[in-house]
GROMACS .gro file of C-alpha atoms in nm:
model
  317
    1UNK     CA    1  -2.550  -1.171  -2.744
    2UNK     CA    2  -2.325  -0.938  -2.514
    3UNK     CA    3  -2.618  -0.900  -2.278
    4UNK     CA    4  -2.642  -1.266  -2.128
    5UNK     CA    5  -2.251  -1.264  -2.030
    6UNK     CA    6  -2.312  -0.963  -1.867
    7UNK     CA    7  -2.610  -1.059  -1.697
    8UNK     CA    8  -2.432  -1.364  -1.566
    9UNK     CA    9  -2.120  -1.088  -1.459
   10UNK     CA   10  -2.411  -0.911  -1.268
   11UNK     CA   11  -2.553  -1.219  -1.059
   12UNK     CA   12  -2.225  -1.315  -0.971
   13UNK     CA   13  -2.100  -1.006  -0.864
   14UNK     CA   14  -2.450  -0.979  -0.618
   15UNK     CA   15  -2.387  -1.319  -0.516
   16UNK     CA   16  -2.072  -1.296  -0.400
   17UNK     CA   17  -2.123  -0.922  -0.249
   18UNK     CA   18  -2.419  -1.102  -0.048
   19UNK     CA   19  -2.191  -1.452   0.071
   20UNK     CA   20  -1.902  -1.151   0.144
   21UNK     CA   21  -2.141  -0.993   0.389
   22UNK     CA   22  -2.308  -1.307   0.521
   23UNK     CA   23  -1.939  -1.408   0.629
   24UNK     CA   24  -1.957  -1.121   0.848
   25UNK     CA   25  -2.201  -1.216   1.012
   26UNK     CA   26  -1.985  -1.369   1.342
   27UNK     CA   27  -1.790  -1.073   1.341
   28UNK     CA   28  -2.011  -0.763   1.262
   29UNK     CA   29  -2.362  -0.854   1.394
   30UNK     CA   30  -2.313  -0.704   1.706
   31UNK     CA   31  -2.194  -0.381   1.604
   32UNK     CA   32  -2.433  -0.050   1.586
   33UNK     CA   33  -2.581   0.204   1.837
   34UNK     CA   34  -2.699   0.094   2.207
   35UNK     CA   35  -3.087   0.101   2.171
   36UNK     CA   36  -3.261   0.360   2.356
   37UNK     CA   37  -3.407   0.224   2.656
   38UNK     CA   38  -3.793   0.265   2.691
   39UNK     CA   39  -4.021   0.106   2.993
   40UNK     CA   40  -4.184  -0.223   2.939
   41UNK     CA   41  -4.533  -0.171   2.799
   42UNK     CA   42  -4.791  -0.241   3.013
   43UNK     CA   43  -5.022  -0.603   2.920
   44UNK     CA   44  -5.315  -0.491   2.699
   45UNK     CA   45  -5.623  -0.656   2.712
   46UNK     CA   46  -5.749  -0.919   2.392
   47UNK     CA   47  -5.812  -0.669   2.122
   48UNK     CA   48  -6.214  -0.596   2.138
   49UNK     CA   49  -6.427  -0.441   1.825
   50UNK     CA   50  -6.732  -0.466   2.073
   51UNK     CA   51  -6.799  -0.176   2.155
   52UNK     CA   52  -6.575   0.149   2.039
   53UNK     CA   53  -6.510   0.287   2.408
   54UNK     CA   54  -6.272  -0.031   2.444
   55UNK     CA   55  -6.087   0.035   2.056
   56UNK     CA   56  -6.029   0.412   2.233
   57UNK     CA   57  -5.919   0.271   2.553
   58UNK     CA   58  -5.635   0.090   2.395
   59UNK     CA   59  -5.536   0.368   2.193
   60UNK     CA   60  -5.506   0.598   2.493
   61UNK     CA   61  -5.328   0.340   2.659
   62UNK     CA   62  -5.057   0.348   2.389
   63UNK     CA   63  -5.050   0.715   2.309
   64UNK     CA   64  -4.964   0.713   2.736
   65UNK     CA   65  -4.674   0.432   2.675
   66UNK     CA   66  -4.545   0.641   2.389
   67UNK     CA   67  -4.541   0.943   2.555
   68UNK     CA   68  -4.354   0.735   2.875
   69UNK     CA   69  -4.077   0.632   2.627
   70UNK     CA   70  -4.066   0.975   2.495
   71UNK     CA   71  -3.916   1.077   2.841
   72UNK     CA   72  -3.721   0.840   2.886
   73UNK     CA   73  -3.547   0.854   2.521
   74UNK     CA   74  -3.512   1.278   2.610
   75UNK     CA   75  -3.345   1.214   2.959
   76UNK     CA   76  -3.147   0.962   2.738
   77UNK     CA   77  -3.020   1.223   2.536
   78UNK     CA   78  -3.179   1.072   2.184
   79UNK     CA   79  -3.376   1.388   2.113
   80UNK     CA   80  -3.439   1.270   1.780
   81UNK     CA   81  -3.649   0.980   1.927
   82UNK     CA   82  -3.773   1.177   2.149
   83UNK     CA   83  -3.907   1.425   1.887
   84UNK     CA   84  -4.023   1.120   1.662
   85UNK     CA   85  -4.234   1.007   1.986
   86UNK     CA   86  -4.385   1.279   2.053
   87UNK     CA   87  -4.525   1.343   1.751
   88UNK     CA   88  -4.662   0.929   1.740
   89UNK     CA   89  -4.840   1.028   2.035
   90UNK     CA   90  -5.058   1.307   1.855
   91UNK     CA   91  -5.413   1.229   1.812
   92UNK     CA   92  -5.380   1.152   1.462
   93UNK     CA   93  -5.147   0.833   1.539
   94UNK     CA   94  -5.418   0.520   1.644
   95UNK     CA   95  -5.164   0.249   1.777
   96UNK     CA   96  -5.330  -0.105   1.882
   97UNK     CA   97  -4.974  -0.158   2.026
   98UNK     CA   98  -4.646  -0.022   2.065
   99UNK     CA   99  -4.315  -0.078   2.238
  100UNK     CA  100  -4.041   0.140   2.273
  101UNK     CA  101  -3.791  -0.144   2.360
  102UNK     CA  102  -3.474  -0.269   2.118
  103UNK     CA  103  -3.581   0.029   1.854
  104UNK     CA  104  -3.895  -0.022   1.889
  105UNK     CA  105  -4.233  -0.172   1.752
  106UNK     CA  106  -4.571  -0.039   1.656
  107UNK     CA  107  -4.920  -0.147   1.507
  108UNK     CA  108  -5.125   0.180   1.395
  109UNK     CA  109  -5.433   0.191   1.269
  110UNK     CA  110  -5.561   0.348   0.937
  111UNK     CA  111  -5.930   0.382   0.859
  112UNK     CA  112  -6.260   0.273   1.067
  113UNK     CA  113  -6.145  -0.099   1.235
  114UNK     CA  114  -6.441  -0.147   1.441
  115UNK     CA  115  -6.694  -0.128   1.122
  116UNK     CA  116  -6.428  -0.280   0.875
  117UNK     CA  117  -6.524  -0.570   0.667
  118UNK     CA  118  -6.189  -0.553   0.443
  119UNK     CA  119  -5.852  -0.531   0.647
  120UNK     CA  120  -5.496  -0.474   0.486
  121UNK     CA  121  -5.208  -0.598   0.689
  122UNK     CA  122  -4.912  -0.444   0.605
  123UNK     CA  123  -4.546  -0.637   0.668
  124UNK     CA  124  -4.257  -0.386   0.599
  125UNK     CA  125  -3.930  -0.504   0.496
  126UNK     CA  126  -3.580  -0.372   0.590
  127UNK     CA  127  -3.482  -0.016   0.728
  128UNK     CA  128  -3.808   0.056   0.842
  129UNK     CA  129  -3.830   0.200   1.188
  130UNK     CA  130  -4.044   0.423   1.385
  131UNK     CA  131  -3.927   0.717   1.195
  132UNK     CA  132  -4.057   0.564   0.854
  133UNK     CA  133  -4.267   0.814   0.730
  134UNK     CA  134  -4.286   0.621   0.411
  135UNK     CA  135  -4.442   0.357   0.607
  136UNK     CA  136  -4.707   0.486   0.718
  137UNK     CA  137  -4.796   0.743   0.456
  138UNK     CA  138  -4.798   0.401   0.245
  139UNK     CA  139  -5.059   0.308   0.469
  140UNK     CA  140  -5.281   0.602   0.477
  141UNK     CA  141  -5.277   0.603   0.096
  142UNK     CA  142  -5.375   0.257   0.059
  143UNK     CA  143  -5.636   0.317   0.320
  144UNK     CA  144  -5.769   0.632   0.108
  145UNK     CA  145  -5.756   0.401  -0.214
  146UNK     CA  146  -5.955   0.132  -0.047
  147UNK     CA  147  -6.236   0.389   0.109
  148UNK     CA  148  -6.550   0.360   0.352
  149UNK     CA  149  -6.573  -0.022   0.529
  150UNK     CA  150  -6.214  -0.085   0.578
  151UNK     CA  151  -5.900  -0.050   0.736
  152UNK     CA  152  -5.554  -0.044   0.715
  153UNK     CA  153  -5.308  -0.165   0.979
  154UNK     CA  154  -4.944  -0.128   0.940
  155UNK     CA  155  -4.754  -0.389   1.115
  156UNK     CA  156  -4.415  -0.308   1.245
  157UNK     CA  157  -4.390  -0.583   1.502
  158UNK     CA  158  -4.040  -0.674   1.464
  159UNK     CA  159  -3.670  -0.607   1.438
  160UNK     CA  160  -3.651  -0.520   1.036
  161UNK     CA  161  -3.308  -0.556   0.942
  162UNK     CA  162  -3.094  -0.286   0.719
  163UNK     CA  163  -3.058  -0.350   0.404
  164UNK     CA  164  -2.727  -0.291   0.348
  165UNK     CA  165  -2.680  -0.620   0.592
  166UNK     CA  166  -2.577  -0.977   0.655
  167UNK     CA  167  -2.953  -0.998   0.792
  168UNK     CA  168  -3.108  -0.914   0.487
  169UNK     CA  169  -2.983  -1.208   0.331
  170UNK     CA  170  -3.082  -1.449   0.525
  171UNK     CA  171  -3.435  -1.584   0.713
  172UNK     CA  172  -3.304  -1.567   1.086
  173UNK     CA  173  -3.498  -1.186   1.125
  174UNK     CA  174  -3.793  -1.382   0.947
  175UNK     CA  175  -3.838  -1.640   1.189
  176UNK     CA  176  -3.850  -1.461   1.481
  177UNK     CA  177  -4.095  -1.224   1.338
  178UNK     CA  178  -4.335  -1.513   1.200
  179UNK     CA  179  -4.505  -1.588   1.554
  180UNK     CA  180  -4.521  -1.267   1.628
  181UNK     CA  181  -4.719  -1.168   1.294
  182UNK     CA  182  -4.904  -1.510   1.326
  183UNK     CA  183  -5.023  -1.407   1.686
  184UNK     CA  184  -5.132  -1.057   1.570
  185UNK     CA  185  -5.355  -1.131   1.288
  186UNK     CA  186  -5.520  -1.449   1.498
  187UNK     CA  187  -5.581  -1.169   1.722
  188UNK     CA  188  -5.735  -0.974   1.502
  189UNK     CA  189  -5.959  -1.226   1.300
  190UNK     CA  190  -6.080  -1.338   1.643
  191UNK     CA  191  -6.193  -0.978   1.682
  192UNK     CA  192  -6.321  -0.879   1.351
  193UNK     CA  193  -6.455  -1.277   1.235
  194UNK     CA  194  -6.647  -1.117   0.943
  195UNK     CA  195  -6.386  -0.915   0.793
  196UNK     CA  196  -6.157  -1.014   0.453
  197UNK     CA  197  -5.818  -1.028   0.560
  198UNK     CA  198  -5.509  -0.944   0.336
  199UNK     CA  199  -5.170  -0.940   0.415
  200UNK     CA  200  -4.930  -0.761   0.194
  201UNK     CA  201  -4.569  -0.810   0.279
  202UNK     CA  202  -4.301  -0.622   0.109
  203UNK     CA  203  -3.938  -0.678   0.007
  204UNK     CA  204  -3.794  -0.829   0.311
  205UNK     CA  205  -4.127  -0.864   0.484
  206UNK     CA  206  -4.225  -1.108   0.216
  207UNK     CA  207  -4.005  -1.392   0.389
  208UNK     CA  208  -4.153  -1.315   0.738
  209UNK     CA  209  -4.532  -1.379   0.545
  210UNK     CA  210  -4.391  -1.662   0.439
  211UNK     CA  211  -4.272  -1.804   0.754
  212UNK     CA  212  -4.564  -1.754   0.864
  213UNK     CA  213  -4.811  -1.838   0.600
  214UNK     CA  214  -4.981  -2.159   0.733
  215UNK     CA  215  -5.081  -1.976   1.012
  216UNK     CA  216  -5.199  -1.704   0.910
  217UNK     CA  217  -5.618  -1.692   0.861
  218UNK     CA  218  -5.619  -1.491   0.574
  219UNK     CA  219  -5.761  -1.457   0.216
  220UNK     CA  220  -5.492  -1.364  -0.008
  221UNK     CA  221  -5.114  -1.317   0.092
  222UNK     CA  222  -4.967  -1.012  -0.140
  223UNK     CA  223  -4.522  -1.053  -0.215
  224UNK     CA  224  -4.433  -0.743  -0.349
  225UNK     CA  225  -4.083  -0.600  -0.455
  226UNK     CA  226  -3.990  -0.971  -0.293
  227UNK     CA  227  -3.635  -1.087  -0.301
  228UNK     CA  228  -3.810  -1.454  -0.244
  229UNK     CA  229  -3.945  -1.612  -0.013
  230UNK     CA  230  -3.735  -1.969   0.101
  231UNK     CA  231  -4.013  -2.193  -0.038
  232UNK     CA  232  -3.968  -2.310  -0.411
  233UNK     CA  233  -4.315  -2.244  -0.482
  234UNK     CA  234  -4.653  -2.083  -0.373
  235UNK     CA  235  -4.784  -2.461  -0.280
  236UNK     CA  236  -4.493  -2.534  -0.039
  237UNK     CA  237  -4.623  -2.234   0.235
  238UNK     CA  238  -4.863  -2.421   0.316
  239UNK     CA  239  -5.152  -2.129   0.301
  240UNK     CA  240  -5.487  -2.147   0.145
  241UNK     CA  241  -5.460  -1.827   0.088
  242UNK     CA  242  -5.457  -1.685  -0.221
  243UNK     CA  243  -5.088  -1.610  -0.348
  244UNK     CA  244  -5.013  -1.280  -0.556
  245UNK     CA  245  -4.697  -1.158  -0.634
  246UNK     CA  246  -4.573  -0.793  -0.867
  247UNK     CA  247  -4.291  -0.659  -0.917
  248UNK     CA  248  -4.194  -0.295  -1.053
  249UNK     CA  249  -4.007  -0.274  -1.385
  250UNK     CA  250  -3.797  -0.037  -1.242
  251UNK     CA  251  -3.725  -0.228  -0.855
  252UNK     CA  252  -3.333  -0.312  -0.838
  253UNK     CA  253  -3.435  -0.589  -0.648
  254UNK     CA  254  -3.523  -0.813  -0.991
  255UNK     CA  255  -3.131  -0.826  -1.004
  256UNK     CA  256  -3.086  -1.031  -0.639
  257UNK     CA  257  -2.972  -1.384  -0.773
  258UNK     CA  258  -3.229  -1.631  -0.619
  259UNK     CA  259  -3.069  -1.868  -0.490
  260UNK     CA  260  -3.042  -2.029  -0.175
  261UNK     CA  261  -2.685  -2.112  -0.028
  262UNK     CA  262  -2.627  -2.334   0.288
  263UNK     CA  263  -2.368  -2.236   0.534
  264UNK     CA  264  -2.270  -2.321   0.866
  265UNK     CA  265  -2.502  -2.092   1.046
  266UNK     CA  266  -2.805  -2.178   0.807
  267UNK     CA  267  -2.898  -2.024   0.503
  268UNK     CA  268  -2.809  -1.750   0.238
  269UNK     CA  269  -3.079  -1.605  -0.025
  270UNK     CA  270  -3.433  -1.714  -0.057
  271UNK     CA  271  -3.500  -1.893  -0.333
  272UNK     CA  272  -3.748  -1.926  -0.631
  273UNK     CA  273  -3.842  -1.565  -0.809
  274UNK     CA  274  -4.222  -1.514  -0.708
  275UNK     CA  275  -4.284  -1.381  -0.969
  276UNK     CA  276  -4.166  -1.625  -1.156
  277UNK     CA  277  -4.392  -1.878  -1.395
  278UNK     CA  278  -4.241  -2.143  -1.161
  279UNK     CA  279  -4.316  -2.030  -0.831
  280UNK     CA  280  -4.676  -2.026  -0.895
  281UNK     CA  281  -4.811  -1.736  -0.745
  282UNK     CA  282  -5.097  -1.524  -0.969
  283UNK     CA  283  -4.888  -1.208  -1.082
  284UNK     CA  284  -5.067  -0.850  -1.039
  285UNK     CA  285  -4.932  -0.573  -1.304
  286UNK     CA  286  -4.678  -0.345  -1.037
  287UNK     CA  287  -4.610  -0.087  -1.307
  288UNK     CA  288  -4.351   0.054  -1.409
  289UNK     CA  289  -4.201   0.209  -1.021
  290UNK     CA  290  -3.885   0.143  -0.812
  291UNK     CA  291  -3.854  -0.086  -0.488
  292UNK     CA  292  -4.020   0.222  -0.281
  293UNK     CA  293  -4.295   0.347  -0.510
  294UNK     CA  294  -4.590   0.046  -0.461
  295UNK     CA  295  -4.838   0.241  -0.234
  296UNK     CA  296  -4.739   0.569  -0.404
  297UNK     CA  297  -5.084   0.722  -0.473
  298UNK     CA  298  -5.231   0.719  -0.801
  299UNK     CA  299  -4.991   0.417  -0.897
  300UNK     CA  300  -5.095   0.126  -1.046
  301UNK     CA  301  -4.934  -0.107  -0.813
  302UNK     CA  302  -5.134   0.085  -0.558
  303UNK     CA  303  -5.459   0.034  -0.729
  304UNK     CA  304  -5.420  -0.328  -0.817
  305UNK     CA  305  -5.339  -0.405  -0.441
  306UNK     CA  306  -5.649  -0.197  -0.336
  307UNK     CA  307  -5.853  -0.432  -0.556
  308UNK     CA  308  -5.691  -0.772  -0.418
  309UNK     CA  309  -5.763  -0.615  -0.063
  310UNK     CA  310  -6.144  -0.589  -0.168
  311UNK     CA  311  -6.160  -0.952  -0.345
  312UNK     CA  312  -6.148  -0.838  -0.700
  313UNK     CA  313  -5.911  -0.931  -0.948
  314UNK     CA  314  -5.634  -0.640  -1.024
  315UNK     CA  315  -5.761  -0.448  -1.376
  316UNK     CA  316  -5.487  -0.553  -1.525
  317UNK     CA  317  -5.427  -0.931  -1.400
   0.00000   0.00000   0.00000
C-alpha cells in the first residue's frame, strides 16, 4: 500500500516542478545564446518526383545553402556550426530543404523518394538540433528496417524546444510548427499521390502531430514516448488517420502527470495518456527501452513501427 502515496508524492512533485518553470516563462524565455546568423535560403521550386534530375537539383541547391551558412557561421566565430555544416553538406546528406536561420531547420532524405510507395515522416521532439546525430541515425535505421520501395524523411522544420524548459510544457512551440508540418507533407503527397504516408512524432513532436492532425493526408499517425497530446482522445484530432501510440517500459516520461492546467498565458501539460485505454489510440508493444531508444536497431519498438509504416499490424499488437 506504500506505493500509491508515493506515486501521488511523485506526480505532485512533477507537477509543481513543471507550473514552477512555466511561471518563468515571462521572465526567462528570452534568455540563451544569439543564434548564428545564416543567409535567407533561396525559394525552391514545388517538390517534383518527375523526373530524378529535378530531386538532384534540389539537393544541390541545399548542399550550396548549407555550405553558404557554413561561412557565414565560421566568419561568425561558431566553429562548431561551422564544422556541423560542413559535414551536412557531404554527399551522403540528401536535404529537400534547409535553413540556417534562428538554429536552424532541415528535411533530409533517407532511402529512394522518387520510387517510394511507403514514406515515414519523422517529427522530433525537444533538444533536437542540427547536431542530432541521434536524429538522423534514427532515421537511417528505420529506413534500413523498412528496405527497397521506401523512404524515410526526417522532419526538423521547427524550433524544438529544450527539455529542461517552460516550452516543453506547454503547446505554444506546437502551434507554430503545425502549419509548417501540415504544408510539408501536402507537399509531399501532392508529389508522391501513390505513396502510404506515416507520420511518427515523438515525445514533444507528438503535440505538433497533433496540432496538426486534421490536416495532415496521411494513413496512420504514430505518438511515441508522448507526454500527450492536448486532445482527450484519439477522436477529438480530427484525423482519419489511423492512431497508434507505445510507450517504453523503461521511458521516464510515463511519470509526467497528464494534466492540463490553464494559466494566464494559455495552457500547462497536455492531457489524456495516449496510451491510455481512454484515449483511444491502438497501442503497439515499445519494449522494454528508455525515452531515446525507439529507432534503436534491432529493437522492437523499431520493428513494430517499420510494420505500421508498411500497413501491417505490429507482431505484437
Amino acid at each position: 500500500m506504500a506505493s500509491r502515496p508515493r506515486s501521488r508524492r511523485l506526480r505532485r512533485t512533477l507537477l509543481a516542478a513543471l507550473v514552477a518553470s512555466s511561471v518563468a516563462v515571462p521572465t526567462a524565455g528570452a534568455a540563451g545564446p544569439a543564434a548564428v546568423p545564416a543567409p535567407v535560403p533561396a525559394p525552391l521550386a514545388p517538390l517534383s518526383l518527375a523526373a530524378p534530375g529535378e530531386l538532384a537539383a534540389r539537393y544541390a541547391a541545399n548542399r550550396s545553402a548549407v555550405l553558404a551558412a557554413e561561412v557565414i557561421a565560421d566568419a561568425h566565430g561558431d566553429h562548431g556550426r561551422a564544422a556541423t555544416l560542413r559535414a551536412m553538406a557531404g554527399e551522403d546528406h540528401r536535404l529537400l530543404s534547409f535553413d540556417g536561420r534562428d538554429g536552424g531547420r532541415s528535411v533530409e532524405v533517407f532511402g529512394d523518394l522518387t520510387g517510394a510507395t511507403r514514406i515515414a515522416v519523422l517529427v522530433p521532439g525537444s533538444d533536437t538540433r542540427l547536431d542530432s546525430h541521434r536524429f538522423r541515425s534514427g532515421a537511417a535505421a528505420l529506413q534500413r528496417e523498412l528496405g527497397r520501395g521506401t523512404a524515410v524523411l526526417a522532419w526538423l522544420g521547427y524550433r524544438t524546444p529544450a527539455t529542461l524548459s517552460a516550452a516543453a510544457t506547454t503547446p505554444g512551440r506546437a502551434e507554430e510548427a503545425a502549419p509548417l508540418l501540415a504544408s510539408f507533407v501536402r507537399e509531399v503527397a501532392t508529389a508522391a499521390p501513390r505513396a502510404r504516408l506515416t507520420l511518427l512524432c515523438h515525445s514533444y513532436g507528438s503535440v505538433v502531430c497533433a496540432e496538426a492532425a486534421g490536416r495532415l493526408p496521411v494513413a496512420a499517425l504514430v505518438l511515441y514516448g508522448s507526454p500527450g497530446t492536448g486532445a482527450g482522445r484519439a477522436a477529438d484530432l480530427g484525423t482519419a488517420a489511423t492512431v497508434w501510440a507505445g510507450r517504453g517500459e523503461d521511458d521516464w516520461i510515463a511519470h509526467v502527470p497528464h494534466v492540463r492546467v490553464p494559466l494566464a498565458y494559455g495552457e500547462l501539460g497536455f492531457g489524456t495518456d495516449p496510451v491510455a485505454p481512454e484515449f483511444g489510440a491502438r497501442i503497439f508493444d515499445a519494449g522494454t527501452g528508455g525515452h531515446s531508444d525507439y529507432l534503436r536497431p534491432g529493437s522492437v519498438s523499431l520493428r513494430n513501427m517499420a510494420r505500421i509504416v508498411a500497413g501491417r499490424d505490429p507482431a505484437d499488437a
